[in-house]
Amino acid sequence: MWWVVILGALLTYATRIGGYLAIARFRTLHPRVEQALEAVPAAVLVTIAVPGFVDGTWLERAVLAVAGLAAFRFPHILVIFGATALVALMRAKGF
């Protein structure tokens, strides 16, 4: 079991450092490449949130909607932590 965790960590690190090394070879990046790289965090959040909205329960959809609105006002890490805690609490209470 531990070898799977260690191998996963090494592969994750390799992909991260590989991307950095590939981009570091260029002195400047094309503006479209920069825009694409800046959009990656938003794309990752969407791929995490959409399945919960499409296949989730009414509770998950409601929390995602509230979290989406709260993200305009509060730091994203607090919104993510709060939404996760709210879903966990509501599931523990049987909703």
Short mmCIF file of C-alpha atoms in Angstrom, two decimals, residues 34-49 76 80:
data_model
loop_
_atom_site.label_atom_id
_atom_site.label_comp_id
_atom_site.label_asym_id
_atom_site.label_seq_id
_atom_site.Cartn_x
_atom_site.Cartn_y
_atom_site.Cartn_z
CA GLU A 34 0.38 32.81 -20.41
CA GLN A 35 -3.42 33.16 -20.50
CA ALA A 36 -3.85 29.40 -20.72
CA LEU A 37 -1.53 28.82 -17.77
CA GLU A 38 -3.38 31.44 -15.73
CA ALA A 39 -6.68 29.67 -16.46
CA VAL A 40 -5.54 26.29 -15.13
CA PRO A 41 -6.55 26.85 -11.45
CA ALA A 42 -10.06 27.89 -12.50
CA ALA A 43 -10.35 24.88 -14.81
CA VAL A 44 -9.32 22.55 -12.00
CA LEU A 45 -11.94 24.03 -9.66
CA VAL A 46 -14.61 23.62 -12.33
CA THR A 47 -13.71 19.97 -12.88
CA ILE A 48 -14.06 19.39 -9.15
CA ALA A 49 -17.34 21.27 -8.73
CA HIS A 76 -11.35 31.09 -1.78
CA ILE A 80 -13.75 25.78 0.09
#
